[in-house]
Amino acid sequence: MRPDTGNHPGTHPGAAVPAQRGEDASIHNIGYRHYDGPRLGRSYARWSLLVQSLRGAYGLGRSAKSKVLPFILLAVMVLPAGAMVAVTVVTGADELPMRYTDYVLVMQPVIGLYIAAQAPQSVSLDLRFRTVPLYFSRPIERADYVGAKYAAMTAALFLFTSLPLVVLYAGGLLAKLGFADQSTQFLQGLGSTAVFSVLHAGIGLLVAALTPRRGFGVAAVIAVLTIPYFAVTTVQAVAEFQANSATAVTWLGLASPGTLVDGIQSAFLGGDSGFPGFHEPGTAAAAVYALVTLALIAGCWAALMARYRKAGL
Amino acid sequence: MTGGRRHYGRGVTVIATESLSKRYPRVTALDRLTMQIEPGVTGLVGANGAGKSTLIKILLGLAPASEGTASVLGLDVATEGGAIRERVGYMPEHDCLPPDVSATEFVVHMARMSGLPASAARERTADTLRHVGLYEERYRPMGGYSTGMKQRVKLAQALVHDPRLVLLDEPTNGLDPVGRDDMLGLIRRVHTDFGISVLVTSHLLGELERTCDHVVVIDGGKLLRSSSTASFTQETTTLAVEVTDTDAHPDGTEALRTALAGAGLTVAPPGAGGEGLPGAGHVLLVEAGSEAVHDTVRDTVAELGLGLVRMEQRRHRIAEVFQTPGATGATAGTTADTTEQAAEQAAEKSTQKGGSTDAA
């Protein structure tokens, strides 16, 4: 819309300007109109922030440049699923080459890159360019801001991790692998990606929110997601092959987010364990896995809330 | 829909505080501040650290007061912060614009954050950006904007939801003199044309003098003075006259002084009201009880054959408040640091004196 065509029916440009001093005839002075429409308040504002952040996680509503990385990573994420489907259909195999619950674990490096790129995009930029005070000058509260960012990151991650599962599921149905069987496994897979997304969104956002510098955020998220994972799997391998201790392997799995989700999916969601020796957590260990996961999520939330206590005006 | 008179009648209080205090572990930011701010453009003056930002934070319901109460638009800051923030706009002092987003997208988003439905948000964004004077460039990423354009976007996001009051924190910071004048004019229009009350903070008295209806001065978290700009700068009955020297009268000023005194007018003694101005020795201050005095001065100057450089009604300047804090009715307890502040303000005043003295 051009500036001088902004008139609307019912607007009387001259009439709205009472006794303008100095006869300012500049083009923008066509009269101010008050807004008498609805004001949708806090929950709508929170929802708007969620939608904006979710779009932002895929570069939508930002520059063209910021769309490149998320979509390349999404393609990398989905391609193997497409290839598996093709192989299954062509060879007429009687099951998919990989279980739904395994997919997210195998693709962890790609997902890690995505989190490392998008979590700082979501929170560090607001901190760095000091947009956060503007949000808090709006009807929303601190919990709304943190909640919207957390939910948006979770949703973005869930989309990112479950899209390939949808491709696998479609392929499984196409290859007539059995509807009931495929559907059960697919839903279990979605459950696994949901847990994965909530946990990793929290960790990613928390780490990213600690620094307003995006570069540091990216590096820190990669470090936090990969270093413990590789440390744990290495020690697990040692425990398995040197000490041959299944208990040690399963309990060690608690120590990194990636292995935590692995344990959860093998204990609760019918997946296969990716641990060395394919050990699955026993009943007691499974309960602890669930508790630790919940505690981590709650801890990330609390820490994020504390982080934004100081970040206001 | 006409601007100005929709929201309030005369004398309705926009902001009221009652012995409002804010104490941090080591600092007292606000100390039993009691004041009332009425519709219009109000300037909040104070040196850095005087408590301006803390006050804004409390008024938006974002920080609890240590004691005392405050209300904005009749809403209690302690319990109705959300409702206040829905009706109030805020423009921060610092940069707050993401560089990779266009002004339009950013302001639309901020409108929605204030609760406007998507279509209304877009419509009001287009209107508001036009009102602050941003046209084609509003589709470009804000990273490439000049400081003046950024300030306009910041003002637009504070106005986009048609608030009843905007809080502007140092809106002229970082602007060049022309940008400063534009911004001050815009702020004036926010009230006169849009009918939105304005609380604008500044540490420069000179610019508030021209823009505000009312000025509140705080220092060390205490109220130093609150009164209308008119009473700060009202026309006095003093007439300032400046004349040239001629061959017949090598000291024209002195000759005129004698002649005017002879004509029965009250003329201030040499040096009075000089304020250390360059050339102040050539300015005569004449008590002007009636219009006839102007004529007398003109005729006297003509008789002496002097050139009349200027003759003008004197105005008080806000800065004078600080020059004689005890005498001009500043609140009790004008302590040592008040005097310090006065000195500081006086120094500041002399740096920005240039244009405005002659423009009076």
XYZ file of C-alpha atoms in Angstrom:
673
model
C 0.000 0.000 0.000
C 1.395 3.377 -0.890
C 1.390 5.959 1.864
C -1.034 8.270 0.146
C -3.620 5.622 -0.561
C -4.094 4.721 3.065
C -7.469 6.364 3.341
C -10.380 4.286 4.411
C -14.079 4.814 4.050
C -15.317 6.885 6.915
C -12.083 8.747 7.335
C -12.219 12.464 6.894
C -8.619 13.484 6.633
C -9.066 17.142 7.407
C -11.637 16.709 10.106
C -9.454 14.510 12.244
C -6.832 17.175 12.671
C -8.176 19.816 14.985
C -6.632 23.199 14.389
C -3.250 22.064 13.251
C -0.718 24.666 14.260
C 1.527 25.974 11.586
C -0.446 24.456 8.709
C 1.824 21.483 8.323
C 0.972 20.307 4.849
C 3.289 17.315 4.756
C 1.923 14.272 2.997
C 1.718 12.030 6.047
C -0.583 14.349 7.886
C -3.892 12.873 6.861
C -5.264 12.538 10.348
C -4.989 10.045 13.107
C -7.645 7.415 13.607
C -8.224 5.798 16.957
C -8.596 2.064 17.316
C -11.858 0.963 18.823
C -11.722 -2.684 17.820
C -11.124 -5.676 20.050
C -8.003 -6.082 22.166
C -7.461 -9.774 22.574
C -5.184 -9.641 25.569
C -2.564 -11.816 27.112
C -3.368 -15.295 25.823
C -3.635 -14.020 22.250
C -0.319 -12.199 22.616
C 1.286 -15.376 23.930
C -0.114 -17.323 20.983
C 1.159 -14.662 18.561
C 4.641 -14.958 20.012
C 4.471 -18.745 19.751
C 3.461 -18.614 16.099
C 6.089 -16.010 15.278
C 8.811 -18.040 17.012
C 7.719 -21.270 15.322
C 7.794 -19.600 11.915
C 11.137 -18.075 12.807
C 12.542 -21.542 13.568
C 12.187 -22.273 9.844
C 13.246 -18.795 8.768
C 9.722 -17.778 7.763
C 9.134 -14.073 8.257
C 12.870 -13.473 8.311
C 15.389 -12.867 5.560
C 15.812 -15.376 2.731
C 19.228 -16.232 4.107
C 17.791 -17.533 7.360
C 15.526 -19.979 5.524
C 18.442 -21.786 3.890
C 19.896 -23.741 6.792
C 16.672 -25.054 8.374
C 15.349 -26.297 5.054
C 18.631 -27.915 4.021
C 18.742 -29.694 7.376
C 15.107 -30.724 7.008
C 15.892 -32.181 3.588
C 18.888 -34.045 5.027
C 16.582 -35.294 7.761
C 13.900 -36.584 5.409
C 16.072 -37.954 2.568
C 17.170 -41.175 4.333
C 13.527 -41.913 5.151
C 12.660 -41.455 1.472
C 15.524 -43.741 0.477
C 14.401 -46.410 2.953
C 10.878 -46.245 1.605
C 12.140 -46.597 -1.958
C 14.289 -49.589 -1.046
C 11.432 -51.257 0.814
C 8.954 -50.766 -2.017
C 11.383 -51.812 -4.748
C 12.767 -54.892 -2.999
C 9.371 -55.870 -1.596
C 10.860 -56.320 1.879
C 8.455 -57.334 4.611
C 9.547 -54.634 7.027
C 11.128 -51.181 6.986
C 14.933 -51.179 7.313
C 14.665 -49.185 10.560
C 12.195 -48.903 13.409
C 10.386 -45.572 13.778
C 11.784 -45.057 17.275
C 15.351 -45.562 16.075
C 15.218 -42.932 13.389
C 15.485 -39.928 15.700
C 18.417 -41.507 17.550
C 20.336 -42.301 14.397
C 19.770 -38.800 13.062
C 20.872 -37.084 16.267
C 23.824 -35.238 14.686
C 21.519 -33.573 12.148
C 18.965 -32.732 14.821
C 21.752 -31.381 17.003
C 22.812 -29.041 14.212
C 19.246 -27.861 13.793
C 18.865 -27.124 17.513
C 22.240 -25.414 17.570
C 21.190 -23.181 14.684
C 17.626 -22.391 15.711
C 17.604 -22.200 19.517
C 19.988 -19.198 19.506
C 17.952 -17.718 16.661
C 14.887 -17.919 18.855
C 16.217 -16.475 22.113
C 19.710 -15.013 21.648
C 18.593 -12.466 19.053
C 15.906 -11.083 21.360
C 18.527 -10.715 24.062
C 21.236 -9.355 21.827
C 19.080 -6.734 20.119
C 17.280 -6.063 23.403
C 13.829 -6.762 22.064
C 12.970 -8.598 25.287
C 12.044 -5.383 27.179
C 9.554 -4.574 24.422
C 7.836 -7.898 24.958
C 7.595 -7.276 28.668
C 6.073 -3.848 28.025
C 3.177 -5.764 26.447
C 0.400 -7.570 28.330
C 2.375 -10.835 28.547
C 4.248 -11.933 31.661
C 7.587 -13.664 31.996
C 6.007 -17.121 32.076
C 4.169 -16.341 28.840
C 7.371 -15.381 27.071
C 9.269 -18.438 28.279
C 6.248 -20.663 27.628
C 5.732 -19.392 24.088
C 9.420 -19.757 23.220
C 9.558 -23.235 24.778
C 6.404 -24.417 23.041
C 7.530 -22.987 19.703
C 10.938 -24.664 19.904
C 9.313 -27.948 20.937
C 6.846 -27.749 18.068
C 9.599 -26.882 15.581
C 11.678 -29.830 16.770
C 8.691 -32.139 16.741
C 7.935 -31.184 13.141
C 11.588 -31.632 12.283
C 11.806 -35.107 13.809
C 8.386 -36.487 12.943
C 8.229 -35.478 9.284
C 10.587 -38.332 8.279
C 8.470 -40.699 10.370
C 5.431 -39.625 8.377
C 7.367 -40.411 5.194
C 8.334 -43.822 6.594
C 4.753 -44.494 7.642
C 3.391 -43.558 4.232
C 5.984 -45.834 2.674
C 5.151 -48.629 5.067
C 1.501 -48.414 4.128
C 2.381 -48.176 0.440
C 4.445 -51.361 0.702
C 1.483 -53.017 2.451
C 3.453 -53.900 5.582
C 0.355 -54.248 7.719
C -1.725 -51.311 8.830
C -2.142 -52.164 12.509
C 1.507 -53.014 13.022
C 2.763 -49.929 11.208
C 0.315 -47.612 12.971
C 1.323 -48.849 16.423
C 4.996 -48.422 15.673
C 4.412 -45.062 14.062
C 2.564 -43.771 17.121
C 5.319 -45.099 19.370
C 7.781 -43.298 17.143
C 5.823 -40.069 17.529
C 5.809 -40.546 21.289
C 9.557 -40.897 21.214
C 10.058 -37.772 19.086
C 7.706 -35.864 21.400
C 9.791 -36.721 24.463
C 12.938 -35.989 22.493
C 11.593 -32.595 21.350
C 10.442 -31.378 24.768
C 13.723 -32.355 26.392
C 16.015 -31.029 23.702
C 14.050 -27.810 23.200
C 14.506 -27.068 26.891
C 18.217 -27.794 26.884
C 18.815 -25.940 23.627
C 16.894 -22.833 24.703
C 18.484 -22.731 28.126
C 22.006 -22.949 26.763
C 21.213 -20.390 24.039
C 19.572 -18.002 26.509
C 22.716 -17.857 28.614
C 24.505 -15.803 25.979
C 23.301 -12.969 23.776
C 26.020 -13.898 21.303
C 24.607 -16.161 18.665
C 27.937 -17.731 17.745
C 28.660 -18.722 21.320
C 25.135 -20.078 21.562
C 25.583 -22.299 18.525
C 28.886 -23.666 19.794
C 27.584 -24.151 23.322
C 24.468 -26.029 22.187
C 26.538 -28.361 20.001
C 28.936 -28.950 22.880
C 26.192 -29.653 25.415
C 24.358 -32.039 23.108
C 27.312 -33.966 21.721
C 30.068 -34.084 24.338
C 28.015 -35.839 27.059
C 26.512 -38.153 24.462
C 29.829 -39.352 23.141
C 31.330 -39.495 26.626
C 28.436 -41.650 27.845
C 28.422 -43.990 24.870
C 32.187 -44.427 25.164
C 32.011 -45.263 28.860
C 29.038 -47.524 28.155
C 31.076 -49.367 25.554
C 33.898 -49.786 28.048
C 31.456 -51.078 30.664
C 29.978 -53.502 28.169
C 33.096 -54.905 26.627
C 35.523 -54.712 29.553
C 33.274 -55.341 32.515
C 30.365 -56.908 30.663
C 27.991 -55.153 33.025
C 24.461 -54.611 31.684
C 23.437 -52.666 34.806
C 26.302 -50.244 34.400
C 25.385 -49.672 30.745
C 21.762 -48.874 31.491
C 22.467 -46.621 34.482
C 25.191 -44.769 32.630
C 22.621 -43.937 29.968
C 21.032 -41.459 32.358
C 23.957 -39.114 31.980
C 23.278 -37.571 28.558
C 20.111 -36.309 26.864
C 20.569 -38.536 23.823
C 21.018 -41.763 25.758
C 18.198 -40.721 28.082
C 15.755 -40.634 25.171
C 17.223 -43.925 23.934
C 16.450 -45.545 27.288
C 12.954 -44.060 27.395
C 12.019 -45.320 23.959
C 13.342 -48.831 24.563
C 11.725 -49.059 27.995
C 8.345 -47.501 27.267
C 7.803 -47.174 23.534
C 8.648 -50.604 22.219
C 11.887 -49.470 20.595
C 15.175 -51.307 20.362
C 17.947 -50.160 22.648
C 20.789 -48.425 20.906
C 23.106 -49.023 23.872
C 26.169 -51.216 23.468
C 25.000 -54.780 24.002
C 21.405 -53.626 23.305
C 20.588 -53.602 27.001
C 17.243 -52.112 27.931
C 16.647 -50.440 31.308
C 14.995 -52.703 33.873
C 11.819 -51.639 35.695
C 13.591 -49.644 38.369
C 15.946 -48.057 35.876
C 13.033 -47.246 33.565
C 11.262 -45.384 36.365
C 14.424 -43.435 37.065
C 14.761 -42.633 33.342
C 11.252 -41.164 33.356
C 11.935 -39.189 36.536
C 15.255 -37.821 35.311
C 13.668 -36.755 32.033
C 10.873 -34.933 33.844
C 13.333 -33.361 36.267
C 15.524 -32.138 33.393
C 12.558 -30.574 31.613
C 11.365 -28.918 34.810
C 14.898 -27.767 35.553
C 15.277 -26.179 32.106
C 11.961 -24.375 32.586
C 12.920 -23.068 36.014
C 16.336 -21.965 34.819
C 14.822 -20.166 31.825
C 12.369 -18.377 34.101
C 15.239 -17.319 36.338
C 17.221 -16.166 33.297
C 14.478 -13.758 32.233
C 13.955 -12.315 35.691
C 16.901 -10.022 34.996
C 16.330 -9.591 31.291
C 13.297 -7.322 31.584
C 13.392 -3.567 31.286
C -12.827 9.707 16.339
C -11.465 13.198 16.524
C -8.160 13.202 18.272
C -7.600 14.558 21.670
C -10.848 14.655 23.465
C -12.035 11.101 23.382
C -10.376 9.571 26.366
C -10.489 12.091 29.089
C -11.991 15.271 30.303
C -10.098 18.065 31.928
C -7.942 17.419 34.902
C -8.216 13.647 34.937
C -5.016 12.200 36.317
C -3.031 10.004 33.967
C -0.364 8.998 36.456
C -0.538 9.353 40.214
C 2.040 8.235 42.737
C 1.751 8.351 46.503
C 4.961 8.216 48.557
C 6.348 5.783 46.025
C 9.687 4.321 47.044
C 11.977 1.784 45.472
C 14.981 0.556 47.384
C 17.569 -1.812 46.076
C 20.018 -3.429 48.481
C 22.531 -0.619 48.078
C 20.647 2.175 46.309
C 17.448 4.087 46.901
C 16.131 4.705 43.401
C 12.901 6.421 44.405
C 12.327 8.110 47.713
C 8.728 8.800 48.759
C 7.787 10.284 45.420
C 4.325 11.837 45.371
C 3.083 13.458 42.201
C 0.216 13.694 39.774
C 0.487 13.890 36.026
C -2.382 15.152 33.931
C -3.194 14.605 30.249
C -0.838 16.333 27.871
C 2.870 16.159 27.259
C 4.811 15.839 30.479
C 8.557 15.973 30.696
C 10.379 13.960 33.318
C 13.760 15.532 33.921
C 16.597 14.226 35.985
C 20.266 13.482 35.697
C 21.340 9.922 34.970
C 20.515 7.782 37.969
C 17.830 10.160 39.195
C 15.267 7.332 39.145
C 13.565 7.908 35.781
C 13.953 4.364 34.489
C 12.942 2.849 37.788
C 9.815 4.959 37.775
C 8.894 3.774 34.270
C 9.457 0.162 35.285
C 7.124 0.554 38.243
C 4.507 2.399 36.193
C 4.395 -0.489 33.713
C 3.805 -2.886 36.574
C 7.095 -4.677 35.949
C 8.756 -4.057 39.284
C 7.088 -3.895 42.673
C 7.472 -0.715 44.675
C 9.172 -1.022 48.059
C 6.442 1.110 49.532
C 3.753 3.523 48.460
C 1.274 3.205 45.621
C 1.009 4.297 42.031
C -1.739 4.231 39.458
C -1.713 4.669 35.703
C -4.949 5.605 33.916
C -6.707 4.791 37.159
C -5.290 1.251 37.264
C -3.197 0.069 40.196
C 0.355 -0.783 39.102
C 0.668 -3.503 41.737
C -2.346 -5.543 40.660
C -3.351 -4.462 37.159
C -0.026 -4.408 35.334
C -1.347 -6.388 32.383
C -4.281 -4.044 31.839
C -1.963 -1.038 32.091
C 0.447 -2.459 29.516
C -2.456 -3.041 27.147
C -3.298 0.675 27.239
C 0.173 2.171 27.509
C 2.950 2.333 24.938
C 6.620 2.198 25.838
C 9.611 3.347 23.842
C 12.890 2.255 25.434
C 16.003 4.378 25.457
C 18.220 1.674 24.009
C 18.194 -0.010 20.626
C 15.573 -2.732 20.473
C 15.147 -3.530 16.779
C 16.204 -6.840 15.200
C 18.238 -5.901 12.102
C 17.092 -8.661 9.755
C 13.377 -7.840 9.943
C 11.557 -5.047 8.109
C 9.861 -2.237 10.027
C 6.466 -3.365 8.786
C 6.910 -6.936 9.931
C 8.307 -5.849 13.259
C 5.571 -3.350 14.050
C 2.833 -5.770 12.942
C 4.272 -8.338 15.322
C 4.397 -5.810 18.161
C 0.794 -4.798 17.455
C -0.255 -8.413 17.801
C 1.746 -8.675 20.990
C -0.473 -5.873 22.282
C -3.568 -7.883 21.463
C -4.599 -6.514 18.060
C -6.111 -9.044 15.639
C -3.971 -9.758 12.572
C -5.884 -7.579 10.105
C -6.136 -4.626 12.488
C -2.446 -5.021 13.282
C -1.506 -4.696 9.617
C -3.799 -1.755 9.014
C -2.649 0.163 12.064
C 0.983 -0.592 11.285
C 0.638 1.021 7.855
C -1.113 4.037 9.410
C 1.304 4.429 12.288
C 4.462 4.114 10.206
C 3.087 6.790 7.910
C 2.294 9.046 10.851
C 5.851 8.807 12.146
C 7.135 9.520 8.662
C 8.400 6.173 7.382
C 7.453 5.330 3.813
C 8.961 2.991 1.216
C 11.877 2.105 3.452
C 9.560 0.317 5.821
C 9.816 -2.836 3.696
C 13.597 -2.987 4.057
C 15.439 -4.775 6.878
C 15.935 -2.376 9.775
C 19.646 -3.118 9.995
C 20.227 -0.525 7.278
C 18.232 2.281 8.911
C 19.675 5.558 10.148
C 19.361 6.431 13.827
C 16.483 8.784 13.025
C 14.568 6.080 11.175
C 15.172 3.604 13.989
C 13.826 6.108 16.505
C 10.701 6.485 14.359
C 10.155 2.735 14.283
C 10.617 2.596 18.039
C 8.013 5.330 18.421
C 5.696 3.554 15.972
C 5.777 0.303 17.929
C 4.824 2.265 21.047
C 1.857 3.884 19.267
C 0.625 1.067 17.056
C -1.995 -0.224 19.483
C -3.455 3.258 20.009
C -2.494 3.574 23.665
C -3.894 6.291 25.890
C -0.463 7.086 27.259
C 3.039 6.582 25.904
C 6.182 6.482 27.996
C 9.133 7.689 25.947
C 12.547 7.093 27.468
C 15.091 9.576 26.090
C 13.615 9.591 22.571
C 16.100 12.166 21.253
C 19.201 10.272 22.337
C 21.757 9.955 19.588
C 19.940 12.211 17.122
C 21.529 15.132 15.308
C 19.969 18.597 15.828
C 17.579 18.249 12.880
C 16.532 14.743 13.878
C 16.053 16.018 17.411
C 13.715 18.782 16.239
C 11.761 16.327 14.065
C 11.375 13.921 16.952
C 10.260 16.681 19.322
C 7.724 17.891 16.767
C 6.459 14.347 16.383
C 6.120 13.971 20.141
C 4.137 17.194 20.279
C 1.828 15.856 17.562
C 1.313 12.595 19.437
C -0.664 14.671 21.875
C -2.136 17.467 19.755
C -3.134 15.343 16.750
C -3.434 11.827 18.121
C -4.832 12.723 21.520
C -2.387 10.462 23.335
C -0.823 11.641 26.572
C 2.954 11.534 26.696
C 5.475 11.121 29.473
C 8.888 11.865 28.010
C 12.135 11.610 29.930
C 15.178 13.637 29.155
C 18.222 15.000 30.825
C 18.108 18.064 28.583
C 15.899 20.808 29.891
C 15.987 22.871 26.732
C 14.094 20.415 24.595
C 11.402 19.757 27.175
C 10.836 23.479 27.449
C 9.632 23.555 23.870
C 7.714 20.291 23.846
C 6.023 19.798 27.167
C 2.977 21.253 28.875
C 4.275 20.206 32.217
C 7.661 19.373 33.629
C 8.477 17.126 36.564
C 11.986 17.326 37.909
C 13.293 14.461 40.002
C 16.658 14.124 41.586
C 17.996 11.326 43.722
C 14.551 9.704 43.571
C 12.907 12.761 45.117
C 10.516 15.194 43.546
C 12.345 18.457 43.040
C 9.622 20.333 41.270
C 6.441 19.713 39.341
C 4.742 22.506 37.480
C 3.490 23.592 34.114
C 5.966 24.721 31.501
C 4.006 27.956 31.292
C 4.821 28.744 34.888
C 8.457 27.895 34.264
C 8.706 30.007 31.176
C 5.787 32.387 31.409
C 6.237 35.824 29.948
C 7.654 38.190 32.441
C 7.102 41.869 32.528
C 10.709 42.446 31.651
C 11.652 43.831 28.292
C 15.095 43.108 26.882
C 16.493 45.852 24.654
C 19.705 45.805 22.702
C 21.048 48.780 20.736
C 24.070 49.644 18.627
C 26.652 52.237 19.462
C 27.009 55.364 17.328
C 29.618 58.097 17.033
C 27.439 60.447 19.061
C 26.975 57.827 21.747
C 30.063 55.573 21.928
C 28.301 53.542 24.615
C 24.763 53.372 23.249
C 23.555 51.046 25.975
C 24.626 53.374 28.739
C 23.168 56.403 26.940
C 19.829 54.631 26.539
C 19.870 53.544 30.159
C 20.227 57.141 31.295
C 17.596 58.393 28.833
C 15.052 55.731 29.806
C 15.608 56.351 33.490
C 15.044 60.001 32.753
C 11.762 59.101 31.033
C 10.606 57.544 34.268
C 11.071 53.862 33.430
C 12.590 51.310 35.769
C 15.794 49.987 34.270
C 17.781 47.171 35.800
C 21.303 48.105 36.885
C 24.216 47.018 34.682
C 25.023 43.302 34.907
C 21.584 42.210 36.055
C 20.072 39.282 34.222
C 23.253 38.859 32.277
C 23.478 35.124 32.972
C 27.016 35.233 31.684
C 25.784 35.584 28.131
C 28.227 36.821 25.553
C 27.305 40.442 24.917
C 25.122 40.534 28.000
C 26.531 43.932 28.838
C 24.692 45.335 25.843
C 21.266 44.140 26.955
C 19.056 46.480 28.914
C 16.325 45.021 31.060
C 13.364 47.362 31.354
C 10.316 46.909 33.565
C 7.367 46.972 31.192
C 4.223 47.648 33.141
C 2.115 48.549 30.112
C 2.174 48.559 26.327
C 3.139 52.225 26.399
C 6.596 51.271 27.588
C 7.342 49.711 24.195
C 6.548 53.000 22.517
C 8.632 54.968 24.978
C 11.631 52.732 24.367
C 11.215 52.963 20.600
C 10.912 56.747 20.666
C 13.843 57.152 23.025
C 16.059 54.989 20.835
C 15.020 56.993 17.778
C 15.742 60.317 19.511
C 19.222 59.159 20.457
C 19.786 58.004 16.871
C 20.786 54.507 17.970
C 20.159 51.307 15.992
C 17.625 49.039 17.692
C 18.973 45.499 17.466
C 16.165 43.850 19.325
C 13.403 44.418 21.810
C 11.708 41.388 23.219
C 9.548 40.152 26.036
C 11.709 38.099 28.364
C 10.756 34.565 29.219
C 11.944 32.562 32.148
C 13.815 29.494 31.166
C 13.339 26.235 32.981
C 17.014 26.170 33.746
C 16.553 29.143 36.024
C 14.850 26.744 38.403
C 18.204 25.214 39.033
C 20.122 28.429 39.255
C 18.390 29.588 42.402
C 16.783 26.471 43.790
C 15.917 27.985 47.162
C 14.236 31.052 45.787
C 12.096 29.656 42.985
C 9.940 27.466 45.145
C 11.689 24.145 44.842
C 10.458 21.753 47.448
C 11.932 21.822 50.890
C 15.259 20.241 51.554
C 17.346 21.744 48.802
C 20.454 20.095 49.995
C 24.022 20.173 48.892
C 23.489 17.710 46.085
C 20.619 19.760 44.738
C 22.968 22.638 44.391
C 25.411 20.386 42.665
C 22.713 19.361 40.279
C 21.855 22.997 39.720
C 25.417 23.726 38.785
C 25.436 20.805 36.451
C 22.225 21.856 34.784
C 23.389 25.412 34.478
C 26.518 24.213 32.754
C 24.451 22.109 30.441
C 22.163 24.993 29.714
C 24.959 27.218 28.604
C 26.013 24.622 26.068
C 22.627 24.559 24.432
C 21.912 28.202 24.830
C 22.797 29.331 21.317
C 19.619 29.389 19.292
C 16.849 29.439 21.795
C 17.668 32.697 23.553
C 17.193 34.723 20.444
C 14.092 32.807 19.459
C 12.180 33.821 22.571
